[in-house]
Short mmCIF file of C-alpha atoms in Angstrom, two decimals:
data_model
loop_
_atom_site.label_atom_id
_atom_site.label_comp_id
_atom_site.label_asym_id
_atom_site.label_seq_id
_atom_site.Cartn_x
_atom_site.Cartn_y
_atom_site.Cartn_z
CA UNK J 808 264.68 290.88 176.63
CA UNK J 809 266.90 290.37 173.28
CA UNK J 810 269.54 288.34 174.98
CA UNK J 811 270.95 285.36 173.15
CA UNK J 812 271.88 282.15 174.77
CA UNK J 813 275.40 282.64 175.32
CA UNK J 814 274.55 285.99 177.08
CA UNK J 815 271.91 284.16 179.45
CA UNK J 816 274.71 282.02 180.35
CA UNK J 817 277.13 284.87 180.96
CA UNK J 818 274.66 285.72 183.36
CA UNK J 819 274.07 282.50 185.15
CA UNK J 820 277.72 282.26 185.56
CA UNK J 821 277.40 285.26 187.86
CA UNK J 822 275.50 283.41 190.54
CA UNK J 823 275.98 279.67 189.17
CA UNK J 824 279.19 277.19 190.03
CA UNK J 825 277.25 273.65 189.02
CA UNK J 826 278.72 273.44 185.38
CA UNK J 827 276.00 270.32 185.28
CA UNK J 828 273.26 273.43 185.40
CA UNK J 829 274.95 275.35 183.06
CA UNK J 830 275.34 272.78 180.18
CA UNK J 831 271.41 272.82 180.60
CA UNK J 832 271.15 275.88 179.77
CA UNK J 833 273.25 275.56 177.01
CA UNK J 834 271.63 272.35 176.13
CA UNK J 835 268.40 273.60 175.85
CA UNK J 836 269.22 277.13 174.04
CA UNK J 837 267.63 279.58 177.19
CA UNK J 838 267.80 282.75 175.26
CA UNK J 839 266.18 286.08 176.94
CA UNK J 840 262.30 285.10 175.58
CA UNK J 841 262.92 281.90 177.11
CA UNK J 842 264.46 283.53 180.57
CA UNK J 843 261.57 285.66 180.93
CA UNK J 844 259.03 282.51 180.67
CA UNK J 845 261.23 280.84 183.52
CA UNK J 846 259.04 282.66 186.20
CA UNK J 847 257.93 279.91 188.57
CA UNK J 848 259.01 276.50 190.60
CA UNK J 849 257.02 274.10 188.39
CA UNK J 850 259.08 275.69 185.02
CA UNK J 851 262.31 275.50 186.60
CA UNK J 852 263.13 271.67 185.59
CA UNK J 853 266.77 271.66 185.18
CA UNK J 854 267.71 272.69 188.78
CA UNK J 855 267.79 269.00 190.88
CA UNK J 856 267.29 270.85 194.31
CA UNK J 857 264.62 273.57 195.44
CA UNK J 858 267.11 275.84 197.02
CA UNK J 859 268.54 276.49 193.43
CA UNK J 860 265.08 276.90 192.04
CA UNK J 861 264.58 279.81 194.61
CA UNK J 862 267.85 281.43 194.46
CA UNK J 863 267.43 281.22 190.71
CA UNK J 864 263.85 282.80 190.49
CA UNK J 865 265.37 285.73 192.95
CA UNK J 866 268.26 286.30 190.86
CA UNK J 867 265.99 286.55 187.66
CA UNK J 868 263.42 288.65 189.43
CA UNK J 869 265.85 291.49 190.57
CA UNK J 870 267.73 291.21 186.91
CA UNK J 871 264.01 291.76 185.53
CA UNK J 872 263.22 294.58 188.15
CA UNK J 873 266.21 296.75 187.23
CA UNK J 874 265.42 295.75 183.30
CA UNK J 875 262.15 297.39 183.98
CA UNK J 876 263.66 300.02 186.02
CA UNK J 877 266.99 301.22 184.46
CA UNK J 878 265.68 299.99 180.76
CA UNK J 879 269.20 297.53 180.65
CA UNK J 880 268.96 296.39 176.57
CA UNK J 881 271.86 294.32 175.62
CA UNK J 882 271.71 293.38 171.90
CA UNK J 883 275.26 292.65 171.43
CA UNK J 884 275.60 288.94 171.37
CA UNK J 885 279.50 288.54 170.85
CA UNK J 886 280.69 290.32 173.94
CA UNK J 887 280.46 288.65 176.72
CA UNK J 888 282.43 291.11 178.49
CA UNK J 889 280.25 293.89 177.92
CA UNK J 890 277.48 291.70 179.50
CA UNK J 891 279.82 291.07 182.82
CA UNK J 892 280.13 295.20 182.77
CA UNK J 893 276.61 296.23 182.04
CA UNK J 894 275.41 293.93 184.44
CA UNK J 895 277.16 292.13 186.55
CA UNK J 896 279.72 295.29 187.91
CA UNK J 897 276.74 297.53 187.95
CA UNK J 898 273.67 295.06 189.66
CA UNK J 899 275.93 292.34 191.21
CA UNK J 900 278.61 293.83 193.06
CA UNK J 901 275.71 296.38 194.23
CA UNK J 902 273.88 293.60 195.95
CA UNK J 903 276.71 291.11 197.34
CA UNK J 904 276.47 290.95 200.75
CA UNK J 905 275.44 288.16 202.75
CA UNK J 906 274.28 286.10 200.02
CA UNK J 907 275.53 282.40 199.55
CA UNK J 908 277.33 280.86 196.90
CA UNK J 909 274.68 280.33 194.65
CA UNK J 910 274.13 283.96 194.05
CA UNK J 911 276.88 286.06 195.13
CA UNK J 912 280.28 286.10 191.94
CA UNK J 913 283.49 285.41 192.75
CA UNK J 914 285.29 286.38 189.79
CA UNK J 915 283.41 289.92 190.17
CA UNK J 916 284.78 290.48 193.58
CA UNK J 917 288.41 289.14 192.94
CA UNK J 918 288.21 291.87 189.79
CA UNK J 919 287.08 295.15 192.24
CA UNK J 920 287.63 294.18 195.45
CA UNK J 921 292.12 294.69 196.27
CA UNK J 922 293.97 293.85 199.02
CA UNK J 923 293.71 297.20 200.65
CA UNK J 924 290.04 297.39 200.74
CA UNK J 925 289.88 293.73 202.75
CA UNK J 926 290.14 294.03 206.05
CA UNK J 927 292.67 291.65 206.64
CA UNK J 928 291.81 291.53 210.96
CA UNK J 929 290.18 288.66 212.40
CA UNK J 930 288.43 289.67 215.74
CA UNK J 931 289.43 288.00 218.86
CA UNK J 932 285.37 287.29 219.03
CA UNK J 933 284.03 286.11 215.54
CA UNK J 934 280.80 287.60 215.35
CA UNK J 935 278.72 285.26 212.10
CA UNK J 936 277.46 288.29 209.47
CA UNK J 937 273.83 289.33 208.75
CA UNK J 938 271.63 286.14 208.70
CA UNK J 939 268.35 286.26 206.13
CA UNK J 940 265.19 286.93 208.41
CA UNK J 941 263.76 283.15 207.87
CA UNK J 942 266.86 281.74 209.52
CA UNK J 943 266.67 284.05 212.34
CA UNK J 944 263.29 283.21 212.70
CA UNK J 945 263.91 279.44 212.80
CA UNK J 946 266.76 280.15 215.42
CA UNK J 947 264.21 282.24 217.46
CA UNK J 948 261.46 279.60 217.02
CA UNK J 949 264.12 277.16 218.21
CA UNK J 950 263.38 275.17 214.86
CA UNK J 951 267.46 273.70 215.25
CA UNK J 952 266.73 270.38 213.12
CA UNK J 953 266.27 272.69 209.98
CA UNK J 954 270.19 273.31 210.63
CA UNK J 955 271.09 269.67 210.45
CA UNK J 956 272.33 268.31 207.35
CA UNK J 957 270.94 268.07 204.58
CA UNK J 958 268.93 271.05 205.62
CA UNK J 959 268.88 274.14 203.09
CA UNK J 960 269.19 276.39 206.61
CA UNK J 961 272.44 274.71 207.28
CA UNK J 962 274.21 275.06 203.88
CA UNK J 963 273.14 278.67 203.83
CA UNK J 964 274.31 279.80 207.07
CA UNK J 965 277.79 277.92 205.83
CA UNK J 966 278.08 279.66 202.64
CA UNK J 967 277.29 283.38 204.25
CA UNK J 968 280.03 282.34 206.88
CA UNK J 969 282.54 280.84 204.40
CA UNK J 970 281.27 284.67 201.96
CA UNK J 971 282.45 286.40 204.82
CA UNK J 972 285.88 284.66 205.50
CA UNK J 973 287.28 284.52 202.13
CA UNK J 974 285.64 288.28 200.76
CA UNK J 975 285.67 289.85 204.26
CA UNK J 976 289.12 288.82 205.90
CA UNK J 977 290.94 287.30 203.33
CA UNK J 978 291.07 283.90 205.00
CA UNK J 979 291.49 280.40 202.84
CA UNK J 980 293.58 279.09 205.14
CA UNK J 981 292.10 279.56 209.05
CA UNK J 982 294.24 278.80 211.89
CA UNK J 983 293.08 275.80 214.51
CA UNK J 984 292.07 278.85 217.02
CA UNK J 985 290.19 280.77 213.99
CA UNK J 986 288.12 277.40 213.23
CA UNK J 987 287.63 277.06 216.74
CA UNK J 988 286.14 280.52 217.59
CA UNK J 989 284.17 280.45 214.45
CA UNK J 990 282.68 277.59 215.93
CA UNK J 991 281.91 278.63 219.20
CA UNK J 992 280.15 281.30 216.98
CA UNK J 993 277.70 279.22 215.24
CA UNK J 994 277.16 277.38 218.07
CA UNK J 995 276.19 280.58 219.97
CA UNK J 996 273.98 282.00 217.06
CA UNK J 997 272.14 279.30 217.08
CA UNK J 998 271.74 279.05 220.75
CA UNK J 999 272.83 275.43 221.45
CA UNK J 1000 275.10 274.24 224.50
CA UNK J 1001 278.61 275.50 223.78
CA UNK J 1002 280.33 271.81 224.11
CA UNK J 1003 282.96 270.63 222.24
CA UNK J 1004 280.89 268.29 219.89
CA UNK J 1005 278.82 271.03 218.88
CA UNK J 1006 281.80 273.33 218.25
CA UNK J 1007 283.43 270.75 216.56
CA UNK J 1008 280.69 269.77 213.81
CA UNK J 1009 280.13 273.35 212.94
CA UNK J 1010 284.32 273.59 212.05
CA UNK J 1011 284.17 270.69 210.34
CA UNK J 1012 281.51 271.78 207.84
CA UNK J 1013 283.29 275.10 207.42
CA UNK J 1014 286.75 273.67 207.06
CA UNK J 1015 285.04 271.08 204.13
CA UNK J 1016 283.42 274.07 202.33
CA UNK J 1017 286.31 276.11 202.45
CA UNK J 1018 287.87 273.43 200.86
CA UNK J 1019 285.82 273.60 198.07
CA UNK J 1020 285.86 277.58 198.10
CA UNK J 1021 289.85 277.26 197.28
CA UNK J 1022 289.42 274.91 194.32
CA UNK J 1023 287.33 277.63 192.99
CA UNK J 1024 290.00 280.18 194.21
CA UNK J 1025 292.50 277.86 192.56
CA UNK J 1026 294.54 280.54 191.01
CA UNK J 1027 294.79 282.71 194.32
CA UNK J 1028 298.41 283.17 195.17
CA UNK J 1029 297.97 281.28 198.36
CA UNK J 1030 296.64 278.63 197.23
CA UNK J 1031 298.66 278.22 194.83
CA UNK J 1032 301.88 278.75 197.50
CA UNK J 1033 300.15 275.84 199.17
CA UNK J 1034 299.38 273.28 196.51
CA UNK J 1035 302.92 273.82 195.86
CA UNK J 1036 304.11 273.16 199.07
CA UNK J 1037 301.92 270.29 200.02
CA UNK J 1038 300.84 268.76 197.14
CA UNK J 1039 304.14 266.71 196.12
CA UNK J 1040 304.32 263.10 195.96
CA UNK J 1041 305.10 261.86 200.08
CA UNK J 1042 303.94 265.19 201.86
CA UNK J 1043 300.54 264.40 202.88
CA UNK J 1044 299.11 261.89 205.65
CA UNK J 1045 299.52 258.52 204.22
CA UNK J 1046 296.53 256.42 202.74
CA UNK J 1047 295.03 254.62 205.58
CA UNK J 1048 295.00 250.74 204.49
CA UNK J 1049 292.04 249.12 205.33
CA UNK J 1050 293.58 245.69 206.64
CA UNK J 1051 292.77 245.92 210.26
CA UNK J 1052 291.23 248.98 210.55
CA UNK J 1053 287.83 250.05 211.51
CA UNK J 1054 285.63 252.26 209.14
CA UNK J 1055 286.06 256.05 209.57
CA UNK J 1056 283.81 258.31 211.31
CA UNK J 1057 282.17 261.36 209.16
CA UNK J 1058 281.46 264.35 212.03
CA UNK J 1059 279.77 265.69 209.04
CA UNK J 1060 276.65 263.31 209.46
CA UNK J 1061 276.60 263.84 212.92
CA UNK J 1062 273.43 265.06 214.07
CA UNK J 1063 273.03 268.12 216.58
CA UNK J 1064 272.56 266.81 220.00
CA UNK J 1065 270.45 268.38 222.99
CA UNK J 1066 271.86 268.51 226.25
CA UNK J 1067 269.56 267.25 229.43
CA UNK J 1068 269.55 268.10 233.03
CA UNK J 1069 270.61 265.11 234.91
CA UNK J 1070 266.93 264.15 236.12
CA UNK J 1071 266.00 264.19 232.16
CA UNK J 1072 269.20 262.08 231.20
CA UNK J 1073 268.30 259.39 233.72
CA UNK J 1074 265.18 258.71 233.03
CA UNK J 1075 266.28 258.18 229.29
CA UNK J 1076 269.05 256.00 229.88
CA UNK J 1077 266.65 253.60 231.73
CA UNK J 1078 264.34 253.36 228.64
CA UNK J 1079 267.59 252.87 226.71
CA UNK J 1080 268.22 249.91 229.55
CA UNK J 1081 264.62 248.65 229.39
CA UNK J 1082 265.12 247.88 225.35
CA UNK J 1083 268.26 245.98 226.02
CA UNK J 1084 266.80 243.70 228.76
CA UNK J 1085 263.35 242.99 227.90
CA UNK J 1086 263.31 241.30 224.27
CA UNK J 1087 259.33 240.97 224.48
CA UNK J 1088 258.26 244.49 224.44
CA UNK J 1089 255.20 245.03 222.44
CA UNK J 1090 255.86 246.80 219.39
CA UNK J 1091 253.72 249.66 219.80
CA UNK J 1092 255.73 250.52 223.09
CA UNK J 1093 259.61 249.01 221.27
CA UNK J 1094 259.20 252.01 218.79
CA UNK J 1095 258.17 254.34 220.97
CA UNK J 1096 260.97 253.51 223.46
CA UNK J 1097 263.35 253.42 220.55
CA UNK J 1098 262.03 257.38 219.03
CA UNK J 1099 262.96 258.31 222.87
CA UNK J 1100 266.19 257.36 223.43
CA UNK J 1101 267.73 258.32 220.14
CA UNK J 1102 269.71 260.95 222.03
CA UNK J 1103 271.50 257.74 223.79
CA UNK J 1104 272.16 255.90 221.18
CA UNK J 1105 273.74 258.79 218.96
CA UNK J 1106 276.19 259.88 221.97
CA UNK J 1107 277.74 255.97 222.23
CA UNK J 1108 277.91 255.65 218.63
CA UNK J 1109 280.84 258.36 218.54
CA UNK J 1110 282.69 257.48 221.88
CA UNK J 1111 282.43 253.57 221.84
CA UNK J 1112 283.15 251.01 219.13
CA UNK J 1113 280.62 249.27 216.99
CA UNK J 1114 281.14 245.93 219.30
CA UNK J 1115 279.97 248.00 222.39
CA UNK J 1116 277.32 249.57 220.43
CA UNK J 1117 276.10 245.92 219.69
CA UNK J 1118 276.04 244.92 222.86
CA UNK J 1119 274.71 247.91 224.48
CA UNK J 1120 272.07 248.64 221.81
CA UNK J 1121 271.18 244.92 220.31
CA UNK J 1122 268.03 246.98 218.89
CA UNK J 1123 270.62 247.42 215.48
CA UNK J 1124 270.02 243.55 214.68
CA UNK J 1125 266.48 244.30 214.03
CA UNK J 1126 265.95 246.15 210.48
CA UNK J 1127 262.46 247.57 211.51
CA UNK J 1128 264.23 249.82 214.31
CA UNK J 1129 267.72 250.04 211.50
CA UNK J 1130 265.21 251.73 208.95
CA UNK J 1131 263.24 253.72 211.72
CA UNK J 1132 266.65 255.59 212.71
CA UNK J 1133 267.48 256.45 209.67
CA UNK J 1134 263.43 257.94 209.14
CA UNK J 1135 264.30 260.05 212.21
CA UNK J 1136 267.40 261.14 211.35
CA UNK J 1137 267.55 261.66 207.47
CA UNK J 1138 263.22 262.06 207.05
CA UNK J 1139 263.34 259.44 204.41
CA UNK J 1140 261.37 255.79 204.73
CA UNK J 1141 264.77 254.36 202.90
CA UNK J 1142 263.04 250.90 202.52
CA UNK J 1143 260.30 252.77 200.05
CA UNK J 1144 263.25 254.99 198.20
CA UNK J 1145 265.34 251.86 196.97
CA UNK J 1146 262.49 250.04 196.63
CA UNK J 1147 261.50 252.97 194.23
CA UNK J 1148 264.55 253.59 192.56
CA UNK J 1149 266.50 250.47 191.86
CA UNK J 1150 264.26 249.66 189.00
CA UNK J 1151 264.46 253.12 187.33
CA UNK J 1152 267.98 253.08 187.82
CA UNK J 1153 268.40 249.84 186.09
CA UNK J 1154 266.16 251.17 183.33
CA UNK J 1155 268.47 254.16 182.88
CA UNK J 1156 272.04 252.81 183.21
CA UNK J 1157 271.77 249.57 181.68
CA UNK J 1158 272.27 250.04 177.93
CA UNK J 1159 271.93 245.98 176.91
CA UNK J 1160 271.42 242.98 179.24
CA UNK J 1161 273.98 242.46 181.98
CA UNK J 1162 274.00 240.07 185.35
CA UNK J 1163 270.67 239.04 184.37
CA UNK J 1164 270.77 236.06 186.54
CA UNK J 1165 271.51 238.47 189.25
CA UNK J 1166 268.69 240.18 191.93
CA UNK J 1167 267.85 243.55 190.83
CA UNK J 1168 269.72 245.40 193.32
CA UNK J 1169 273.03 243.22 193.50
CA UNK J 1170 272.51 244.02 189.41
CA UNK J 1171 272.79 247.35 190.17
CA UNK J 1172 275.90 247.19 192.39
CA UNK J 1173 277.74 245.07 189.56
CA UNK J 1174 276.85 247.35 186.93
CA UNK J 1175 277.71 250.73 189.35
CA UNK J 1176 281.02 249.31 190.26
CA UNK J 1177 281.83 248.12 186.39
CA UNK J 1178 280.67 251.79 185.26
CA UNK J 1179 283.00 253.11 188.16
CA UNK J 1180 286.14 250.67 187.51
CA UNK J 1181 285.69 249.29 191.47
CA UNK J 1182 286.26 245.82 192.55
CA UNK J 1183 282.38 244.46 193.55
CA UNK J 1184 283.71 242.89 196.79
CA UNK J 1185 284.13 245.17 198.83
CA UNK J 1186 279.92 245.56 198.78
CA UNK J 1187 279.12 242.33 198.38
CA UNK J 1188 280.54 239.25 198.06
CA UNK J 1189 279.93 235.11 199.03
CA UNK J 1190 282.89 234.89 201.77
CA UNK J 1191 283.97 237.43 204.19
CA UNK J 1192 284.43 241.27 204.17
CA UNK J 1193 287.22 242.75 202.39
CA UNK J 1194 286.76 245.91 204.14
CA UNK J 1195 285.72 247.57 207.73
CA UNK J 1196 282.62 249.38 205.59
CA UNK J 1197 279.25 248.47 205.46
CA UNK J 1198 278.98 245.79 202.79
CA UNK J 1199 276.64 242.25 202.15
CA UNK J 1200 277.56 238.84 202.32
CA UNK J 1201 275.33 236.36 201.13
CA UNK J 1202 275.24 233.17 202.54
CA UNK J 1203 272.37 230.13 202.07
CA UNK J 1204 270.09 233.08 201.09
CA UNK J 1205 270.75 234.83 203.71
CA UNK J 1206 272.44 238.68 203.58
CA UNK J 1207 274.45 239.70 206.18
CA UNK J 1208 275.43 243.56 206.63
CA UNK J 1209 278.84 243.67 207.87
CA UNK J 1210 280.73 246.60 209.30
CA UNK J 1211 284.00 246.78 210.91
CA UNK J 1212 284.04 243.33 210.05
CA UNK J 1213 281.11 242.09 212.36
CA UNK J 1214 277.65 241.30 211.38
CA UNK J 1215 275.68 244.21 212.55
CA UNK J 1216 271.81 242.88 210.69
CA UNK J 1217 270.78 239.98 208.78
CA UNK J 1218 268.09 239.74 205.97
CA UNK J 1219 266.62 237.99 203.58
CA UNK J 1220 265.29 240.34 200.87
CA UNK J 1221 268.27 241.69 198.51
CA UNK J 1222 266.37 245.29 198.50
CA UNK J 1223 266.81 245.35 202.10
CA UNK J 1224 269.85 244.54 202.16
CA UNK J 1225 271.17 246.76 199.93
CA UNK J 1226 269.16 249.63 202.13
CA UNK J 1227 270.70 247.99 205.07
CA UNK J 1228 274.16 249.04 203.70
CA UNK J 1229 272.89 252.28 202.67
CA UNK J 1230 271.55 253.07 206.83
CA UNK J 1231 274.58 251.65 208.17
CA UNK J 1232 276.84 255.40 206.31
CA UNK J 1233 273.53 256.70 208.31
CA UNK J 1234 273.35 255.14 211.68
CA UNK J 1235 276.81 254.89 212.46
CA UNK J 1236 278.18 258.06 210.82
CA UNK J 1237 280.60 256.83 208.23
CA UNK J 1238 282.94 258.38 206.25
CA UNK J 1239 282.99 256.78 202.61
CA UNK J 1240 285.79 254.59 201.61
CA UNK J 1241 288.21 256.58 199.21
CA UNK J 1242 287.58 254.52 196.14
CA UNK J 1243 284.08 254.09 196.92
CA UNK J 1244 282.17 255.49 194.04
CA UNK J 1245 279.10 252.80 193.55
CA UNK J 1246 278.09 253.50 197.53
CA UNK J 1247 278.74 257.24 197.11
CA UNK J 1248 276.36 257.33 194.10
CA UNK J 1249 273.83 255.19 195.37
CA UNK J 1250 274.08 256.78 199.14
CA UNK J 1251 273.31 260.04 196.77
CA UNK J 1252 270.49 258.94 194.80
CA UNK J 1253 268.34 257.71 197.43
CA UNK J 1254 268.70 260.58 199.98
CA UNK J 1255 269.31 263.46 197.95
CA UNK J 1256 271.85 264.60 198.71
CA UNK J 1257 274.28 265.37 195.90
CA UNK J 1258 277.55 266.73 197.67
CA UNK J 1259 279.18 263.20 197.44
CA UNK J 1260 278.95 263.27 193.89
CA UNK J 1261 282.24 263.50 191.58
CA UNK J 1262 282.34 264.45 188.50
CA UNK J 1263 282.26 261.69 186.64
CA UNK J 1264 279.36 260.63 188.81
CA UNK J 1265 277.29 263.73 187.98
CA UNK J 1266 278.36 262.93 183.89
CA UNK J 1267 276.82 260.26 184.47
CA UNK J 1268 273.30 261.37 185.91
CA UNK J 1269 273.58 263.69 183.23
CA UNK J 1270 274.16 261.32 180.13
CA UNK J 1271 271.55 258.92 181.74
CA UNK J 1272 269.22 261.98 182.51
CA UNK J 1273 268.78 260.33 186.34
CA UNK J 1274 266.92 262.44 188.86
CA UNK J 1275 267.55 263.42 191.74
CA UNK J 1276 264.45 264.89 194.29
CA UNK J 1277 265.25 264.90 197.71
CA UNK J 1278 261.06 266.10 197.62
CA UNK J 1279 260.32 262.85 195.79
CA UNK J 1280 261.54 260.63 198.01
CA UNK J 1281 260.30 262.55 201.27
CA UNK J 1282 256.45 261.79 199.38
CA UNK J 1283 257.33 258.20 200.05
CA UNK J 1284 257.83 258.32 203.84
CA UNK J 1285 254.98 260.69 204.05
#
């Protein structure tokens, strides 16, 4: 294939948003020789996450198959546009159906599709569009933990659903009662128990990623009537000050929840007892107990506050059972991961010496929040939290991890600590602070998961070439 780099990228524009991929591309001059080489996992180096790698090799297999089949030879390297109508009008819009962000264009369908070909009708029962046979499968098999987050299952079914809002009924902007029925759908599709938690997780992750969907539809009329409208100075809900306040709740870390028969529910609720009144449980039989009675645990940590949760669950002053949670819920042995990664980190961001007298991860912190322009003390500091989210104070070497201003876990090793931080966004389902950029790029980094990233936070990982394998750190806790 005689395509030049710039036509490659036309292409991967058609299927691509992360402009962090794309400057690879362009980085690394992927002409049409070089495309054609790009034919398996192992080559594909500059996507971060396996889901891209997959979507990418299926996108570059069916541009290859209709190559071979139609004999598509595009020599002309200074029109881009006749690149978008060779093949992007004539393969793409051809094959957009269900398919999620990754590999279904936008600008294509704003171009052919008008207003009177979008049937503008929402149903009075939202039905969820064609699913791809592996997530029915899973949803057959009953396999609902591969539709928690950070799950590729999850962010696909979301992107099909939020495909078929905005291309299908021209909705940006659902009312509460759409949101609501859309997630009553999910929740039916997948076949859980229609209650109002599980509703409400599934509408907040499509409310979040239709979010993002409008910045990219930033120049739709609508959008822009709104930004107009809502986007002066004094309109929106005020900044929350963080004086007297207790740390926000994220439903989007929430995890799915079963629901037992009363017998079932019982019998867990007296393990959950027998871990809170008998301190000298032998370990063997303490983790086992704990594994058991997650589904406890998780429903108190969103109706009761954190000083309930202590005193109900006094298993959270122990970091062994902290870091075992967070295995359970996330799959990662977080311990190993910083462990892991604070050094390589330090390698990679630190340009000269700096804090040297400092432990490696509170170096790390100082440097994050000086690269970030962020006051340190709200993570750690020598005297009391300045904040209701998770953050160390060190006293007579001694870390305490502090959240809505009470000492949840103490420690003595400054890599645990900083973990403990890390678990305590996990275990108690936090929302980040707003000017929290260090925890949101660490939190990041060590799971994985790069939806928390600005953009100045992926410029970073970029300029410092820092890498990000949700796979690599899974090895560790294997």
């Amino acid at each position: 294939m005689n395509w030049s780099c710039e036509q490659v990228i036309e292409w991967c524009k058609s299927f691509i948003y992360d402009d962090f991929i794309i400057s690879q591309f362009q980085e690394h001059e992927i002409d049409g020789e070089t495309l054609f080489m790009m034919d398996s996992i192992e080559k594909l180096t500059l996507f971060p996450k396996l889901k891209q790698k997959l979507l990418f090799l299926r996108e570059r297999e069916k541009l290859f198959r209709i190559n071979d089949d139609s004999s598509i030879i595009i020599t002309d390297s200074s029109s881009s546009s006749t690149l978008n109508s060779r093949v992007s009008s004539s393969y793409f819009e051809s094959q957009i159906n269900f398919l999620t962000d990754n590999s279904m264009n936008d600008q294509i369908l704003e171009k052919s599709s008008t207003k009177s070909e979008i049937n503008l009708t929402f149903p009075d029962q939202y039905v969820i569009p064609t699913l791809p046979n592996a997530l029915l499968e899973d949803i057959e098999a009953g396999a609902i933990h591969k539709f928690a987050p950070h799950h590729a299952n999850r962010q696909v079914l979301i992107d099909i659903i939020a495909h078929d809002l905005i291309n299908n009924f021209n909705l940006l902007y659902p009312t509460r009662k759409q949101f609501d029925d859309i997630g009553t759908a999910i929740v039916r599709k997948l076949k859980l128990p229609l209650t109002k938690d599980n509703v409400g997780i599934w509408k907040d992750a499509i409310q979040t990623k239709l979010k993002r969907k409008r910045f990219e539809h930033r120049d739709n009329e609508e959008v822009k009537a709104y930004q107009s409208r809502y986007s002066k100075f004094g309109s929106g809900r005020p900044v929350k000050k963080m004086t007297g306040e207790v740390a926000e709740r994220d439903r989007q870390k929430q995890i799915m929840l079963i629901t037992y028969d009363d017998d079932t529910l019982i019998v867990i609720q007296n393990k959950a007892k027998k871990l809170r009144d008998d301190p000298q449980l032998d370990l063997t039989i303490l983790l086992q107990l704990w594994k058991e009675t997650l589904h406890v645990r998780r429903k108190a940590i969103r109706n009761q506050t954190t000083s309930e949760i202590l005193e109900e669950f006094p298993g959270y002053k122990d970091p062994m059972l902290i870091f075992e949670e967070v295995k359970m819920i996330m799959g990662a042995d977080l311990r190993a991961v910083v462990r892991r990664q604070i050094p390589i980190l330090l390698e990679k961001i630190i340009a000269t010496p700096a804090f040297i007298t400092d432990s490696p991860p509170i170096q790390l912190i100082r440097v994050l929040c000086r690269q970030f322009d962020e006051s340190i003390h709200h993570l750690y500091c020598n005297t009391s939290p300045s904040s209701p989210y998770p953050s160390m104070v060190c006293t007579d070497n001694t870390i305490n991890v502090y959240t809505d201003f009470l000492s949840i876990v103490s420690t003595t090793s400054p890599d645990d600590g900083l973990a403990l931080v890390l678990a305590m966004y996990v275990v108690f389902e936090l929302n980040f602070p707003k000017n929290g950029r260090a925890i949101r790029f660490l939190y990041a980094i060590m799971f994985g998961d790069t939806k928390y990233l600005s953009n100045k936070m992926r410029s970073l990982i970029k300029e410092k070439n820092i890498e990000i394998y949700t796979e690599q750190n899974r090895k560790i806790c294997e």
